Structures are given as C-alpha cells and as structure tokens.
Short mmCIF file of C-alpha atoms in Angstrom, two decimals:
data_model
loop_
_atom_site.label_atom_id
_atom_site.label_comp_id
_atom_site.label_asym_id
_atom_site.label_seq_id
_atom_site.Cartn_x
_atom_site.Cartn_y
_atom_site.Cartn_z
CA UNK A 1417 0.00 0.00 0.00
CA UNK A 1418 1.08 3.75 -0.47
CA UNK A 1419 1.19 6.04 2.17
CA UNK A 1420 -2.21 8.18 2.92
CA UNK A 1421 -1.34 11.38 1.64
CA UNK A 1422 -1.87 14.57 4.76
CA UNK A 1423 -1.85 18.24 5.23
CA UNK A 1424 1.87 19.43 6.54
CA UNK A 1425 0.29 19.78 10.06
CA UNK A 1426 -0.92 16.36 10.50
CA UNK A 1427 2.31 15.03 8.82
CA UNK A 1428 4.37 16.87 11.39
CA UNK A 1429 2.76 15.51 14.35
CA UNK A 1430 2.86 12.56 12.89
CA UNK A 1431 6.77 12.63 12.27
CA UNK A 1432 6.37 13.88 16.15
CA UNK A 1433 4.72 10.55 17.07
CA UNK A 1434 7.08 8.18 14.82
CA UNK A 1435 10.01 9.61 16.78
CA UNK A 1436 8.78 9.00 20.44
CA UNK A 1437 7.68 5.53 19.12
CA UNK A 1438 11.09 5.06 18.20
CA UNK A 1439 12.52 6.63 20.99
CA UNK A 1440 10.21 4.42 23.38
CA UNK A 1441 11.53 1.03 21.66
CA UNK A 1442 7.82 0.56 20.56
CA UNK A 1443 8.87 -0.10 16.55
CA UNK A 1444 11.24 -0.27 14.61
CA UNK A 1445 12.50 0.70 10.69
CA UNK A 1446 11.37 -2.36 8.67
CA UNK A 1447 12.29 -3.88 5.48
CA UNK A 1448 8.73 -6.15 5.37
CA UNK A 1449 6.76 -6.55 2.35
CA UNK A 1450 4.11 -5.83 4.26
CA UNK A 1451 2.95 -1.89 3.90
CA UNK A 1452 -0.27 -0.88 5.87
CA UNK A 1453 -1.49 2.84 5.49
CA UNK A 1454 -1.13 4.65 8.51
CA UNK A 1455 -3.25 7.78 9.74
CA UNK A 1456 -3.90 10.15 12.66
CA UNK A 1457 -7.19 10.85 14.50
CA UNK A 1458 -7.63 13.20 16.93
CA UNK A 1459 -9.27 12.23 20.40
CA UNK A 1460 -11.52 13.39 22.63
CA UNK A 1461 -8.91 15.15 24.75
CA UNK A 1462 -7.36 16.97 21.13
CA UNK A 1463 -4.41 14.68 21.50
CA UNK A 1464 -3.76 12.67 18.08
CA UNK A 1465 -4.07 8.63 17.96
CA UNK A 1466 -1.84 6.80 15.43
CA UNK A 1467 -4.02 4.02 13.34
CA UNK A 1468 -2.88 1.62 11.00
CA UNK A 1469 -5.06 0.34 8.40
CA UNK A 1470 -4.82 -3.52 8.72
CA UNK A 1471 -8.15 -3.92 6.83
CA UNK A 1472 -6.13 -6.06 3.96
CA UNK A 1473 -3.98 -8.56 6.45
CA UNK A 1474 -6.83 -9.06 9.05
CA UNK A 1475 -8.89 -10.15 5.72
CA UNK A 1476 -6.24 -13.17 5.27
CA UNK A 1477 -5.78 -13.31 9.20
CA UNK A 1478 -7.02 -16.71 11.17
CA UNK A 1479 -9.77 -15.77 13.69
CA UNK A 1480 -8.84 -16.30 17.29
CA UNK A 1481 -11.95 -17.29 18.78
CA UNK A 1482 -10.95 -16.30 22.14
CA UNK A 1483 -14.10 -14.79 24.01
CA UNK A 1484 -14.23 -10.97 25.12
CA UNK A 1485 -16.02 -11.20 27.87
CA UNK A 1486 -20.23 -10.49 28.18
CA UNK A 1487 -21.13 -7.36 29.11
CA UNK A 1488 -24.42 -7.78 30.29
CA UNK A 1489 -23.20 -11.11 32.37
CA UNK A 1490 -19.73 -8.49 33.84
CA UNK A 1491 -22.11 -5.68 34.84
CA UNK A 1492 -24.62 -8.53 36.34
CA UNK A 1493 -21.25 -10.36 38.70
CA UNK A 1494 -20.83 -6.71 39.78
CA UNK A 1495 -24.39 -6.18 41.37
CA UNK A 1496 -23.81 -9.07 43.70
CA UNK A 1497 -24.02 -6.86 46.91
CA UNK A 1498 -20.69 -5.55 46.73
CA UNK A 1499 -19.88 -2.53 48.59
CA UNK A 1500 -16.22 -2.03 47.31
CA UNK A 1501 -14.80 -1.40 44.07
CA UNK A 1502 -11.28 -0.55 42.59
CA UNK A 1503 -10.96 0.02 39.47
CA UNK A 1504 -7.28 -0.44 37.66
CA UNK A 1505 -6.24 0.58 33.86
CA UNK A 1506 -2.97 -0.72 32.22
CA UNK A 1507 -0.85 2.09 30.85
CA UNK A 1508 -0.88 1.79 27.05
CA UNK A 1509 -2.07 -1.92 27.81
CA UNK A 1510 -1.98 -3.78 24.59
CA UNK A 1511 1.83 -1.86 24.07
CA UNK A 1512 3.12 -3.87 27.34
CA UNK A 1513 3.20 -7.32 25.44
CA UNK A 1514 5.94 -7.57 22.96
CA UNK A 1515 5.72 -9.49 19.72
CA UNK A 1516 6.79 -12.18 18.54
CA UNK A 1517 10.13 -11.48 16.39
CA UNK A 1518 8.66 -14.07 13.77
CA UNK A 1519 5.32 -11.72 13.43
CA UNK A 1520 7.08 -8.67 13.68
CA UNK A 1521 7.00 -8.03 9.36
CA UNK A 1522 3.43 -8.29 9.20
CA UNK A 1523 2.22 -5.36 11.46
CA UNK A 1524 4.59 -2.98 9.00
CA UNK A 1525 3.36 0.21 8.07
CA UNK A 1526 3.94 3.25 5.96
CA UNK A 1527 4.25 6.62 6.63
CA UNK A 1528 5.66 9.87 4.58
CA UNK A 1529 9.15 8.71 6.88
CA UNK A 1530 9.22 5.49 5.66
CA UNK A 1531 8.29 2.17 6.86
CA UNK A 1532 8.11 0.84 10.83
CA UNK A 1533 6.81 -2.58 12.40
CA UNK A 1534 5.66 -3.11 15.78
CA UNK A 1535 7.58 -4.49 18.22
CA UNK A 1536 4.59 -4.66 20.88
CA UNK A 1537 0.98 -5.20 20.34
CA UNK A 1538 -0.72 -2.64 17.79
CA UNK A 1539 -4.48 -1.96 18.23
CA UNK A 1540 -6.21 -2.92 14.69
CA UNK A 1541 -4.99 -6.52 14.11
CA UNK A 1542 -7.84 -8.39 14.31
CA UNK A 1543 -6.83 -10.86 16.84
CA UNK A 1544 -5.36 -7.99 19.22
CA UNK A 1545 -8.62 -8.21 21.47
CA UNK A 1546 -8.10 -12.10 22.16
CA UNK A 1547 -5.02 -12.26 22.63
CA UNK A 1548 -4.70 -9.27 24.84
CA UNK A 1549 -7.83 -10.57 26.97
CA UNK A 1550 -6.18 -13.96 27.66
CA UNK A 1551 -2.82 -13.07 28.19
CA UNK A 1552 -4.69 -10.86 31.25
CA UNK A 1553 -6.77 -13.54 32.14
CA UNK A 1554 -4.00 -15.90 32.63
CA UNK A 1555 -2.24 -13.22 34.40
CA UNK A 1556 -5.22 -12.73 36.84
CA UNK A 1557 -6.02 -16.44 37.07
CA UNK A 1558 -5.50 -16.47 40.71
CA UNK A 1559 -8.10 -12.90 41.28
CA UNK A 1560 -10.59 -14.53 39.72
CA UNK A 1561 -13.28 -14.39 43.26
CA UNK A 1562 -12.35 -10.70 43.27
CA UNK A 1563 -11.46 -9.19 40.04
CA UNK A 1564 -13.39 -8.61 36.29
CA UNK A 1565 -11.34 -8.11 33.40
CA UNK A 1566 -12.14 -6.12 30.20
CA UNK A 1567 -9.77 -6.05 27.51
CA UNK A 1568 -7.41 -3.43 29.89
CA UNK A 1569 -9.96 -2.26 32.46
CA UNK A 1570 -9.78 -4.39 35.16
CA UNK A 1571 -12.16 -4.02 38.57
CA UNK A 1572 -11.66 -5.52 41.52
CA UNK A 1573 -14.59 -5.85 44.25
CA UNK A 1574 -15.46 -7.20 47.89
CA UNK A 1575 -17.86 -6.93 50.35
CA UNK A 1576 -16.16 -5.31 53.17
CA UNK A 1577 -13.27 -2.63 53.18
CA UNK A 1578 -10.75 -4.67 54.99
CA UNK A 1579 -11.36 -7.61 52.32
CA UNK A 1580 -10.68 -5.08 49.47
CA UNK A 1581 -7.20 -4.19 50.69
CA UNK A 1582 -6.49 -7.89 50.75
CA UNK A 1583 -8.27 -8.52 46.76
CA UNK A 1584 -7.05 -4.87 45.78
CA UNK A 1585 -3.21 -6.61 47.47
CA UNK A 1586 -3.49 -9.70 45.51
CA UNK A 1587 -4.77 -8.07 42.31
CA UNK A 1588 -1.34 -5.70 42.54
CA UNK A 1589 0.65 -8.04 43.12
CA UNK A 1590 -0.06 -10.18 40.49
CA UNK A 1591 -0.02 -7.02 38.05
CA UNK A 1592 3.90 -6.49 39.46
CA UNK A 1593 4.62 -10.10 39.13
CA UNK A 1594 4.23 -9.71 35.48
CA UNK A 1595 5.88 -6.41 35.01
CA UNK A 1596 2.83 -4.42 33.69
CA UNK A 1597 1.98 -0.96 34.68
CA UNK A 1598 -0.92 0.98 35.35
CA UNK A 1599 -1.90 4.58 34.61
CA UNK A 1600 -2.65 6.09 38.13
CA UNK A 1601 -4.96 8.51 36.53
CA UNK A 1602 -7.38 6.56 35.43
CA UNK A 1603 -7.62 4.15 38.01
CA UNK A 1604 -10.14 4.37 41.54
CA UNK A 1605 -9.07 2.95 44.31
CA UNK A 1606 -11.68 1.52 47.32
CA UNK A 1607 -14.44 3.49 45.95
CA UNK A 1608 -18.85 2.62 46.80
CA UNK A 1609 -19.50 3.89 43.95
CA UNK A 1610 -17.50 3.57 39.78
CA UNK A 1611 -18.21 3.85 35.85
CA UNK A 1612 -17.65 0.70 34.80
CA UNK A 1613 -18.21 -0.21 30.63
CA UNK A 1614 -20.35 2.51 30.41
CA UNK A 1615 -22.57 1.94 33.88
CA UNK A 1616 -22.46 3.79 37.53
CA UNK A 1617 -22.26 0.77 39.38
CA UNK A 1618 -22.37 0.64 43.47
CA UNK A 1619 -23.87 -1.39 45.96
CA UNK A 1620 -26.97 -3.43 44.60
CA UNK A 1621 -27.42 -0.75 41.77
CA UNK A 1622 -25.97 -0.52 38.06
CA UNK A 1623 -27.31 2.07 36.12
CA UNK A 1624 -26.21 3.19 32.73
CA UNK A 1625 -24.37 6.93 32.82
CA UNK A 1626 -26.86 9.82 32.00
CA UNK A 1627 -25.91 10.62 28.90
CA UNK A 1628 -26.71 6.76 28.05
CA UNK A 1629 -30.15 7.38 28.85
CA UNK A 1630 -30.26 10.85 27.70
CA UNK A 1631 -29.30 9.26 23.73
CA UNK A 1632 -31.48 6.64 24.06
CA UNK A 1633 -34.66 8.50 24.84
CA UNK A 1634 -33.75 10.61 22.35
CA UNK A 1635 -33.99 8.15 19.57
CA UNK A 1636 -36.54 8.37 17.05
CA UNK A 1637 -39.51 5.59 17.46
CA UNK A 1638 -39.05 2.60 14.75
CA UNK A 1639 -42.02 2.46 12.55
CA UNK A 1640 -41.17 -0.65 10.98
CA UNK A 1641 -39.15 -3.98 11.68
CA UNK A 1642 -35.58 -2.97 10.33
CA UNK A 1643 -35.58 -0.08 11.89
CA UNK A 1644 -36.83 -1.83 15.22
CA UNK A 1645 -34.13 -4.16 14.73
CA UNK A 1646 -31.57 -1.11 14.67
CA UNK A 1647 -33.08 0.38 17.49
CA UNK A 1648 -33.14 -2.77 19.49
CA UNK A 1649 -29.13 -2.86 18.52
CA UNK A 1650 -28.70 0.66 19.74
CA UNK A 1651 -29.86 -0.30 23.20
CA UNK A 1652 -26.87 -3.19 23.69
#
C-alpha cells in the first residue's frame, strides 16, 4: 500500500509521534513486504491517535476465537451486593506485550518517513482483542473471586473494606509479578461507587451513565421492523 497522503500539520505531528515511538523502543524501521497505510485521528482530549489500516492482512488473518467477555453477564457479577470497588487501567495496555520477532513483518506500516513494524501489540490486528484478553486472564487467574477483566480495564470488588485491601493486594501483586503498569490517573481505588463499561455501578445498583439514557430517549420511534431491529441494537 502507499502512504495516505496529509496536510503538513498532520504530517508533522505525525513525524512527532514516529520519533517517540522510536525513541520508546515501541517499533522499529522495517524492510517487510508488508505496507499498511497509517493515519492520525484526533481524540476526545485533542491529542492525536496513530491508526494503521490492517483492513487487507486481518482479511487473510485466522480468527482467534478467544471470548471478550459479556457485558451484560460483567455488569450482572458486579451487582452481587458488593460494597467495594477498585478500578485499575494498564498504561498503554496492549503496548506492554511484545511481539513475537517471527510476526514482527506483518504489522509494518507506511508513513511519509518510511516504513516501521511493531515491536509490541498494535491496536487494529484483528486478533489484538483475544489475545490481549487472555494473556490478562492468565495473568489474573489467581483474582478470579475478586477481580473482572475487560480487555485493559480491570475491577476488583469485595464486600467489606478490609477484604478489598487484601483482593485490591493480591490483584497488585499479580499485576507487578508480570511487570505491567498501570496509569494512576485513570484508576479508583476503594471506591462505593465507579463507571464501569459505560454503567455507575455501586452497591446493589448498576445504572447506565446519564448521557446513556439521555441518547437513548432521544432516539426516534421505529415504525417498521428494520428499523426496530436497529433500534433494538442501539440499546446493547
């Protein structure tokens, strides 16, 4: 593939980004056959996201069938009458596991700079998700009574405050057995109440966040079945 042509603006942040990348030991130059386009999108917060366009190698890419886990059944475990609730988030989490050297030429992509591969986990393959949520939940095999994992949001819960020291303890510990790292400024620590996959959840209650309810009432009503179906869709 060619590189997506940009404006000199995005093009220098993006030289910006390729550099700390670099810098970080997060990829390297590549000579791969391999080419996928590479663009920036700006986030919420104004900062810009790098994206790779793996649409062609996830097409030829074996599925991992790996579950992600239920959200209904997650937010359901949670409204067990639990009173406590920390909740953790890896720092850059998929970017923590490194590649496999072997694999390393097929997650190569162009820019206006020239050509980089990963040498951690990009977001966009298509089996990123799976492997990323069992690689956590082998690492938090043994938190399994306290903790939920999704994807890298991870909340631990108990009934009491003294027993959440001890699950928020064993939870840590297994996090620093396997060298990962949170970002303390996401994460809530031994709180009643957290938003949690799009929920307020706290003792006995899980509602959905305002503005959840807010979009859905404002949805037009379906007047026939496919747009019923879509509707029904909208509410998951």
């Amino acid at each position: 593939s060619k590189a997506y042509p940009g404006n000199p603006t995005i093009n220098a942040e993006l030289k910006i980004m390729i550099d700390q990348l670099l810098d970080a030991g997060l990829i390297c130059t590549s000579q791969s056959p391999y080419a996928a386009p590479t663009l920036l999108v700006k986030k919420k917060d104004q900062s810009w996201r790098l994206v790779n366009d793996y649409k062609k190698l996830n097409s030829i890419t074996i599925k991992d069938n790996y579950p992600l886990p239920n959200m209904e059944i997650t937010l359901q475990s949670l409204g067990a009458g639990y009173s406590f609730f920390s909740k953790l988030d890896l720092k850059s989490g998929f970017w923590q596991f490194p590649i496999n050297p072997s694999d390393r030429a097929k997650t190569a992509f162009i820019t206006p700079f020239g050509l980089f591969e990963w040498l951690v986990l990009p977001q966009g393959l298509r089996n990123s998700p799976p492997t990323f949520q069992r690689t956590m939940s082998n690492v938090l095999s043994s938190c399994t009574d306290c903790s939920l994992i999704y994807l890298d949001d991870i909340v631990v819960f108990s009934h009491t405050y003294d027993e959440h020291l001890l699950h928020l303890n064993k939870v840590l510990n297994a996090l620093k057995l396997h060298n990962l790292t949170l970002n303390p400024e996401k994460c809530e620590l031994a709180k009643e109440k957290i938003e949690y996959l799009g929920h307020i959840i706290s003792s006995n209650i899980i509602t959905p966040l305002p503005y959840r309810i807010k979009s859905i009432i404002a949805l037009p009503e379906p007047k026939s079945l496919s747009k019923a179906n879509r509707f029904i869709g909208s509410l998951s």
